[in-house]
mmCIF file of C-alpha atoms in Angstrom:
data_model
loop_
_atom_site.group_PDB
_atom_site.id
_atom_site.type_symbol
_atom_site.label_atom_id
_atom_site.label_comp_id
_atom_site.label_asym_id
_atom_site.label_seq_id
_atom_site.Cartn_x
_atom_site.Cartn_y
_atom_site.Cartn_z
ATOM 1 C CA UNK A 9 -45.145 -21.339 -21.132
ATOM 2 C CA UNK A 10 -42.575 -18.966 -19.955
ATOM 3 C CA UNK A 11 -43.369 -15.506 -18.968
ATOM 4 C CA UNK A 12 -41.716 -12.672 -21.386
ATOM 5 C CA UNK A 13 -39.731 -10.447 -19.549
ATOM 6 C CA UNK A 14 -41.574 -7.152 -18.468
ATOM 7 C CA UNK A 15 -39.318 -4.651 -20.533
ATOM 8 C CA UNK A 16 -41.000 -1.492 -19.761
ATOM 9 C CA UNK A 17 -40.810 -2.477 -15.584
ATOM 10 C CA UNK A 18 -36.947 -3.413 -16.340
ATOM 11 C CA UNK A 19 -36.568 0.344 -18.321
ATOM 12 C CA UNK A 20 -38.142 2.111 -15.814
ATOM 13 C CA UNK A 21 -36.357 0.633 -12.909
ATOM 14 C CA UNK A 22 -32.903 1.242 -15.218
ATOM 15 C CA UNK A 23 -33.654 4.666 -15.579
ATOM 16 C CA UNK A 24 -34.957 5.578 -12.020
ATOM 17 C CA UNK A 25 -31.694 4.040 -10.628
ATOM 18 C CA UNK A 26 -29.969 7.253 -12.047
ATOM 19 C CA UNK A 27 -32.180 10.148 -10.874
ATOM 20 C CA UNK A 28 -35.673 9.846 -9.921
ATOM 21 C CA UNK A 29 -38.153 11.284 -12.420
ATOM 22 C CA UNK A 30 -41.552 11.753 -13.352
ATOM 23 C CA UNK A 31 -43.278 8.961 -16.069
ATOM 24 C CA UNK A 32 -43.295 12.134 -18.376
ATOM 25 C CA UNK A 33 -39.707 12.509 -18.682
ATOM 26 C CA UNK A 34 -39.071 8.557 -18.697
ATOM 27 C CA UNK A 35 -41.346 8.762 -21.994
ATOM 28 C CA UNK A 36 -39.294 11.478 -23.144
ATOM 29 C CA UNK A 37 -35.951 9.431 -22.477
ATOM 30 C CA UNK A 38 -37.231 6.336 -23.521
ATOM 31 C CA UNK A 39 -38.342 8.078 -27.144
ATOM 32 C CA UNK A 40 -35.297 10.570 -27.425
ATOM 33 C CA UNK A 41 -32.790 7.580 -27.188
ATOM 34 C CA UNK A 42 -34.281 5.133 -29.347
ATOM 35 C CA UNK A 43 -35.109 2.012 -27.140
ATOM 36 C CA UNK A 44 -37.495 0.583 -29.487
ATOM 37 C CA UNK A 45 -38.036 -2.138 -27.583
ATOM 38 C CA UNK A 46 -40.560 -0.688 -25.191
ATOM 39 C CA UNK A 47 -43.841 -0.376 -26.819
ATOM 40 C CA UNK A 48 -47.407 0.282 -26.634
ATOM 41 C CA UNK A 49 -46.037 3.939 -25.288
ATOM 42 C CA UNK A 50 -47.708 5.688 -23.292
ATOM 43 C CA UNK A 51 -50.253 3.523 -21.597
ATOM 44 C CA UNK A 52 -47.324 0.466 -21.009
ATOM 45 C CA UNK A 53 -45.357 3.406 -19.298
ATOM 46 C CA UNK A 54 -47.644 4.651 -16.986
ATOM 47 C CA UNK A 55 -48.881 1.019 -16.102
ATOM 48 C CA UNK A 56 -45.190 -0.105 -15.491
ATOM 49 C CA UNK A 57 -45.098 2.401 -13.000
ATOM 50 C CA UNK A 58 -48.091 1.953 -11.220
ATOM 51 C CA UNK A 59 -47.283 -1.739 -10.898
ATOM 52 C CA UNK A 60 -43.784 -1.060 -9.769
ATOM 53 C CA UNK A 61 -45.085 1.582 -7.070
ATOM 54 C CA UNK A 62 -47.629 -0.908 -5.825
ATOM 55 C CA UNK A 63 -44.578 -3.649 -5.719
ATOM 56 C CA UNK A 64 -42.874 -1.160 -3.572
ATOM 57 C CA UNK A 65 -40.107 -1.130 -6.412
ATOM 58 C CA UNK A 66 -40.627 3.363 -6.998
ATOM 59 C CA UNK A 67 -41.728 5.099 -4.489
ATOM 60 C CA UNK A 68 -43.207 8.639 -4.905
ATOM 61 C CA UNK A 69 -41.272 11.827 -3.696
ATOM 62 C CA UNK A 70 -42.711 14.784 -4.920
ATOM 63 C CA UNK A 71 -45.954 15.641 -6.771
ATOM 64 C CA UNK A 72 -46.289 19.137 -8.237
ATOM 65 C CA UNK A 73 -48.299 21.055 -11.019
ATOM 66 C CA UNK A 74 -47.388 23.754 -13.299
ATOM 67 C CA UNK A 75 -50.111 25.837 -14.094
ATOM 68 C CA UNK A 76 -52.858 24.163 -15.844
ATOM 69 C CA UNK A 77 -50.443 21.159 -16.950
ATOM 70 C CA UNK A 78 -51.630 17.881 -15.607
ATOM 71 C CA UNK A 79 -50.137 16.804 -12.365
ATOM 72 C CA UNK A 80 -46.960 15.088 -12.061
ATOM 73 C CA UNK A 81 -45.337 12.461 -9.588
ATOM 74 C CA UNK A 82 -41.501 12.257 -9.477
ATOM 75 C CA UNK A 83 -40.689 8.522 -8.231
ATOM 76 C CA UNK A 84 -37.770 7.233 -7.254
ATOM 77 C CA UNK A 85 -36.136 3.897 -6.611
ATOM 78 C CA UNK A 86 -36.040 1.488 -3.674
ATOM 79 C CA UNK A 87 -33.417 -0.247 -2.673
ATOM 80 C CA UNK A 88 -35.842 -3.465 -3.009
ATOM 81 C CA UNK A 89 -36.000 -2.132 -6.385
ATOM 82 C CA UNK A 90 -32.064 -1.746 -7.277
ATOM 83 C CA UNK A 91 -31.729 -5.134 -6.008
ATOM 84 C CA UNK A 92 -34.489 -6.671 -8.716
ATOM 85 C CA UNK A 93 -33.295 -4.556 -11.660
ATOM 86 C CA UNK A 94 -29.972 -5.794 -11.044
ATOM 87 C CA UNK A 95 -30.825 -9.502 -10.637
ATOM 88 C CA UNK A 96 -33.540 -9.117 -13.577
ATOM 89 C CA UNK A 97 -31.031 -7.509 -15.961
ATOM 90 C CA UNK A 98 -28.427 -9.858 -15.145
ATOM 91 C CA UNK A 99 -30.285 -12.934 -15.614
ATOM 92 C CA UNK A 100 -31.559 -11.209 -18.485
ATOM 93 C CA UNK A 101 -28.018 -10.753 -20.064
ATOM 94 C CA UNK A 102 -26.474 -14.525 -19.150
ATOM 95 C CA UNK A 103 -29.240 -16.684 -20.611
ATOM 96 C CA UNK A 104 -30.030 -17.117 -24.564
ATOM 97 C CA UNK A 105 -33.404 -17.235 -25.305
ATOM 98 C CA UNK A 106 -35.852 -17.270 -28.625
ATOM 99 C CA UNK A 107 -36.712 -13.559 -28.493
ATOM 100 C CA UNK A 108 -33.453 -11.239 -29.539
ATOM 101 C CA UNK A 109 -35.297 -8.249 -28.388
ATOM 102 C CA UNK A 110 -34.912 -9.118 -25.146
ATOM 103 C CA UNK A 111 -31.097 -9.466 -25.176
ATOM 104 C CA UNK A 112 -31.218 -6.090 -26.809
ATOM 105 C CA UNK A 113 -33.226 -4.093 -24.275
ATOM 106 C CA UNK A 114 -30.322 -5.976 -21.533
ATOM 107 C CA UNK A 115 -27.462 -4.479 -24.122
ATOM 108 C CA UNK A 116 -29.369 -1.227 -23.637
ATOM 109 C CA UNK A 117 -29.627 -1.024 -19.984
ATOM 110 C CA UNK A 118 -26.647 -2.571 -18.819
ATOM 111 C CA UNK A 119 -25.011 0.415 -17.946
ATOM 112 C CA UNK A 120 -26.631 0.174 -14.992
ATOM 113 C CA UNK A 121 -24.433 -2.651 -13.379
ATOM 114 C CA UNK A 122 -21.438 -2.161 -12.522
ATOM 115 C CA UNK A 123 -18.759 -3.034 -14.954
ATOM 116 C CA UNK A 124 -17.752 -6.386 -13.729
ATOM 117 C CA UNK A 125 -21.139 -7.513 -13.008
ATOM 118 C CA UNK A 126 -22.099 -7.003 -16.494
ATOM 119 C CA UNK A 127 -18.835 -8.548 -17.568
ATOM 120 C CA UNK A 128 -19.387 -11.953 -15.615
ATOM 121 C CA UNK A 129 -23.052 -12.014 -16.832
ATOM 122 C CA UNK A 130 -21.808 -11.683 -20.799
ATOM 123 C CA UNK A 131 -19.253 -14.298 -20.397
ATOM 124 C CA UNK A 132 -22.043 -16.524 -18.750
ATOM 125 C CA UNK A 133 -24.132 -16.030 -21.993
ATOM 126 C CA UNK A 134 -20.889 -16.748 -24.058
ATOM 127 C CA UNK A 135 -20.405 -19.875 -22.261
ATOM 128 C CA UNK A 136 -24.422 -20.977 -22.806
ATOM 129 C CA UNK A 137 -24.145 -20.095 -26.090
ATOM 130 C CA UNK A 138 -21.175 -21.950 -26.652
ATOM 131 C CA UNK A 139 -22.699 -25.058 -25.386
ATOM 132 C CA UNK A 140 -25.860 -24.740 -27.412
ATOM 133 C CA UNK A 141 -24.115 -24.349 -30.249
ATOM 134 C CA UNK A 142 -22.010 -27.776 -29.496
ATOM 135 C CA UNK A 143 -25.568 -29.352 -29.318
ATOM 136 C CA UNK A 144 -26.736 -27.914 -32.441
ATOM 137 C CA UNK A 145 -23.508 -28.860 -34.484
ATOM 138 C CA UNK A 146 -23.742 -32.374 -32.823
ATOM 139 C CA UNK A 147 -27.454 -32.661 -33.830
ATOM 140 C CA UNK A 148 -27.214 -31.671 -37.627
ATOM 141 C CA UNK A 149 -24.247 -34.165 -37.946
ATOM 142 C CA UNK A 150 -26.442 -36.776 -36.514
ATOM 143 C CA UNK A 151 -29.139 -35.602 -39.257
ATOM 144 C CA UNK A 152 -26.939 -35.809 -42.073
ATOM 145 C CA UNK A 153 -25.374 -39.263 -41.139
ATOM 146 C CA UNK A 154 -29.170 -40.913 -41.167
ATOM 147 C CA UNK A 155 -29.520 -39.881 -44.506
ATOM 148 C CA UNK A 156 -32.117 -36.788 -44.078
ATOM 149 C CA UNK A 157 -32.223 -34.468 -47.008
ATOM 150 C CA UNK A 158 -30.244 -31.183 -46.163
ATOM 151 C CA UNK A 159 -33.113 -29.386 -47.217
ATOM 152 C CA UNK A 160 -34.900 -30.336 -44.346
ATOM 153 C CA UNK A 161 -32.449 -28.925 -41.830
ATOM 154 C CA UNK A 162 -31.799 -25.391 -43.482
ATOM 155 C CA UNK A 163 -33.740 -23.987 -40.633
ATOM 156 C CA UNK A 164 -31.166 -25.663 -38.259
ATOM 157 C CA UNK A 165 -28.719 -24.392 -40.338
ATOM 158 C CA UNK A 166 -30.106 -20.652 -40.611
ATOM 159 C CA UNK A 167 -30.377 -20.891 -36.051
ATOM 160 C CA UNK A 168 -26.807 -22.140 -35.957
ATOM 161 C CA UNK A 169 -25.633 -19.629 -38.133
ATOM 162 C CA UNK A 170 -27.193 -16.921 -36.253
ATOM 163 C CA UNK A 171 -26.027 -18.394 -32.699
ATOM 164 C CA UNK A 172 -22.275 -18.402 -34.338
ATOM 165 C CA UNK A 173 -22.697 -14.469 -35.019
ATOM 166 C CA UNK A 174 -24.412 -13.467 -31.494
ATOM 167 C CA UNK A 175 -21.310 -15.850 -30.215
ATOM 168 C CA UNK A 176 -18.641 -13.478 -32.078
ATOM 169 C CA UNK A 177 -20.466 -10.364 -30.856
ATOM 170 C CA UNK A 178 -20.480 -11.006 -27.112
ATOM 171 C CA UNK A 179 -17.180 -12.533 -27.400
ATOM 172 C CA UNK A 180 -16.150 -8.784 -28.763
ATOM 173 C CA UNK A 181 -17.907 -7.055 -26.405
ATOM 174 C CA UNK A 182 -16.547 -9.071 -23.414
ATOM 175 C CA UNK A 183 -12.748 -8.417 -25.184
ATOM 176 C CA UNK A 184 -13.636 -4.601 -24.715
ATOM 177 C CA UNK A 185 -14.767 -4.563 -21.545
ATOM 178 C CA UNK A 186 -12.159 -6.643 -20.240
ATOM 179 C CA UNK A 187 -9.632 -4.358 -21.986
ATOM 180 C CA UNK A 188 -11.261 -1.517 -20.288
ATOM 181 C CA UNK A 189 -11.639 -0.184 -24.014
ATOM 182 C CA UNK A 190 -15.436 -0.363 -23.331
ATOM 183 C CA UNK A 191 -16.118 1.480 -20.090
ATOM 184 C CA UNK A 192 -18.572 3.431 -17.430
ATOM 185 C CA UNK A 193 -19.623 4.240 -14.414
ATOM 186 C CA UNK A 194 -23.220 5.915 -12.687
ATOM 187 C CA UNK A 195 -22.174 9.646 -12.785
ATOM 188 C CA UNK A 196 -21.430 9.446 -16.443
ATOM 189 C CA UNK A 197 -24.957 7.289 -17.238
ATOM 190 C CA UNK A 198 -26.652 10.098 -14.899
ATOM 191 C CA UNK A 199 -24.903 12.682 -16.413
ATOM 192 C CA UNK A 200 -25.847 11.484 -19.897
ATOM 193 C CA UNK A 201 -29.900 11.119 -18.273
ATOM 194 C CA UNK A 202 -30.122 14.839 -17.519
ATOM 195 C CA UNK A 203 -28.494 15.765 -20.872
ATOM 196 C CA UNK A 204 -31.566 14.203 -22.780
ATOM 197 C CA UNK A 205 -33.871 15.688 -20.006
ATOM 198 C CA UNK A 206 -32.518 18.889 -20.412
ATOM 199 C CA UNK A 207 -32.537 19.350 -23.904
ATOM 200 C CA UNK A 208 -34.693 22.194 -25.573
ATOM 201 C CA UNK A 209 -38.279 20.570 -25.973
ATOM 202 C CA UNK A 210 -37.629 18.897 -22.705
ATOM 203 C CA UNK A 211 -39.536 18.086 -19.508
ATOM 204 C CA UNK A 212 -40.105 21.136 -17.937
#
């Protein structure tokens, strides 16, 4: 059986690669902007980073305490760890798989990479799916010539149908990034990070 991607490590690692931070404010970011994806918060938080730290992924910086709050250690990213989160959320992005959440937590994060990385690595997963969905078409027909009952390959049907609109999505989202409609770059995604961090009701 395949491992499942570790989500929270990936999220962590994404968010670390714009400032470094303290697993306080990562919850806060990771809450304030919706990335449903990650759960189990907080304990899958705070053992993503211990795991990552003792990976040599995050390395802590700076440990401090204001008055009686708990103590807190701001990590940061190593360049060990850039290079995984990039090769994680690219192979993350090219290759189809059964669990759509995953492909959505790469959507989320992949304004990490730089534009043309994440580019090549959506056209990749355009081409996969393209193929897959060759095989799947060729397979039904195959069905349906030996005579099975259609009823008994609805399921097939319902998978193809839902490879044909993932298909027309990335093939959208590649058209806007190669159009430079769809664009970023790391001061914007950092800038964006401290505007959640700062808000009112933020870490302090």
């Amino acid at each position: 059986m395949a491992r499942r991607p570790d989500l929270v490590g990936l999220t962590v690692l994404a968010m670390l690669s714009l400032r470094p931070a303290h697993p306080y404010e990562l919850h806060r970011f990771i809450v304030d902007t919706h990335k449903d994806y990650v759960t189990g918060l907080p304990r899958s938080l705070y053992h993503a980073v211990e795991k990552l730290a003792g990976q040599e992924l995050i390395v802590p910086v700076e440990t401090s305490r204001q008055g009686r709050r708990p103590e807190r250690t701001v990590y940061e990213i190593t360049g060990e760890g850039r290079r995984e989160l990039a090769t994680r959320l690219r192979a993350l992005l090219e290759s189809p798989g059964a669990e759509r959440r995953t492909f959505t937590a790469a959507v989320s994060l992949m304004g990490v990479l730089p534009v043309p990385d994440a580019l090549q690595s959506l056209r990749t997963r355009a081409a996969s799916l393209e193929g897959a969905l060759a095989g799947l078409n060729a397979h039904l027909d195959a069905l349906r010539t030996s005579g099975l009952p259609e009823v008994l390959t609805v399921e097939l049907d319902y998978e193809r149908t839902l490879g044909e609109a993932e298909l027309a999505w990335v093939r959208r989202l590649v058209a806007r990034l190669d159009s430079g409609e769809l664009t970023w770059s790391a001061t914007l995604n950092e800038g964006l990070l401290a505007d959640v961090l700062d808000e009112p009701g933020g870490a302090a």
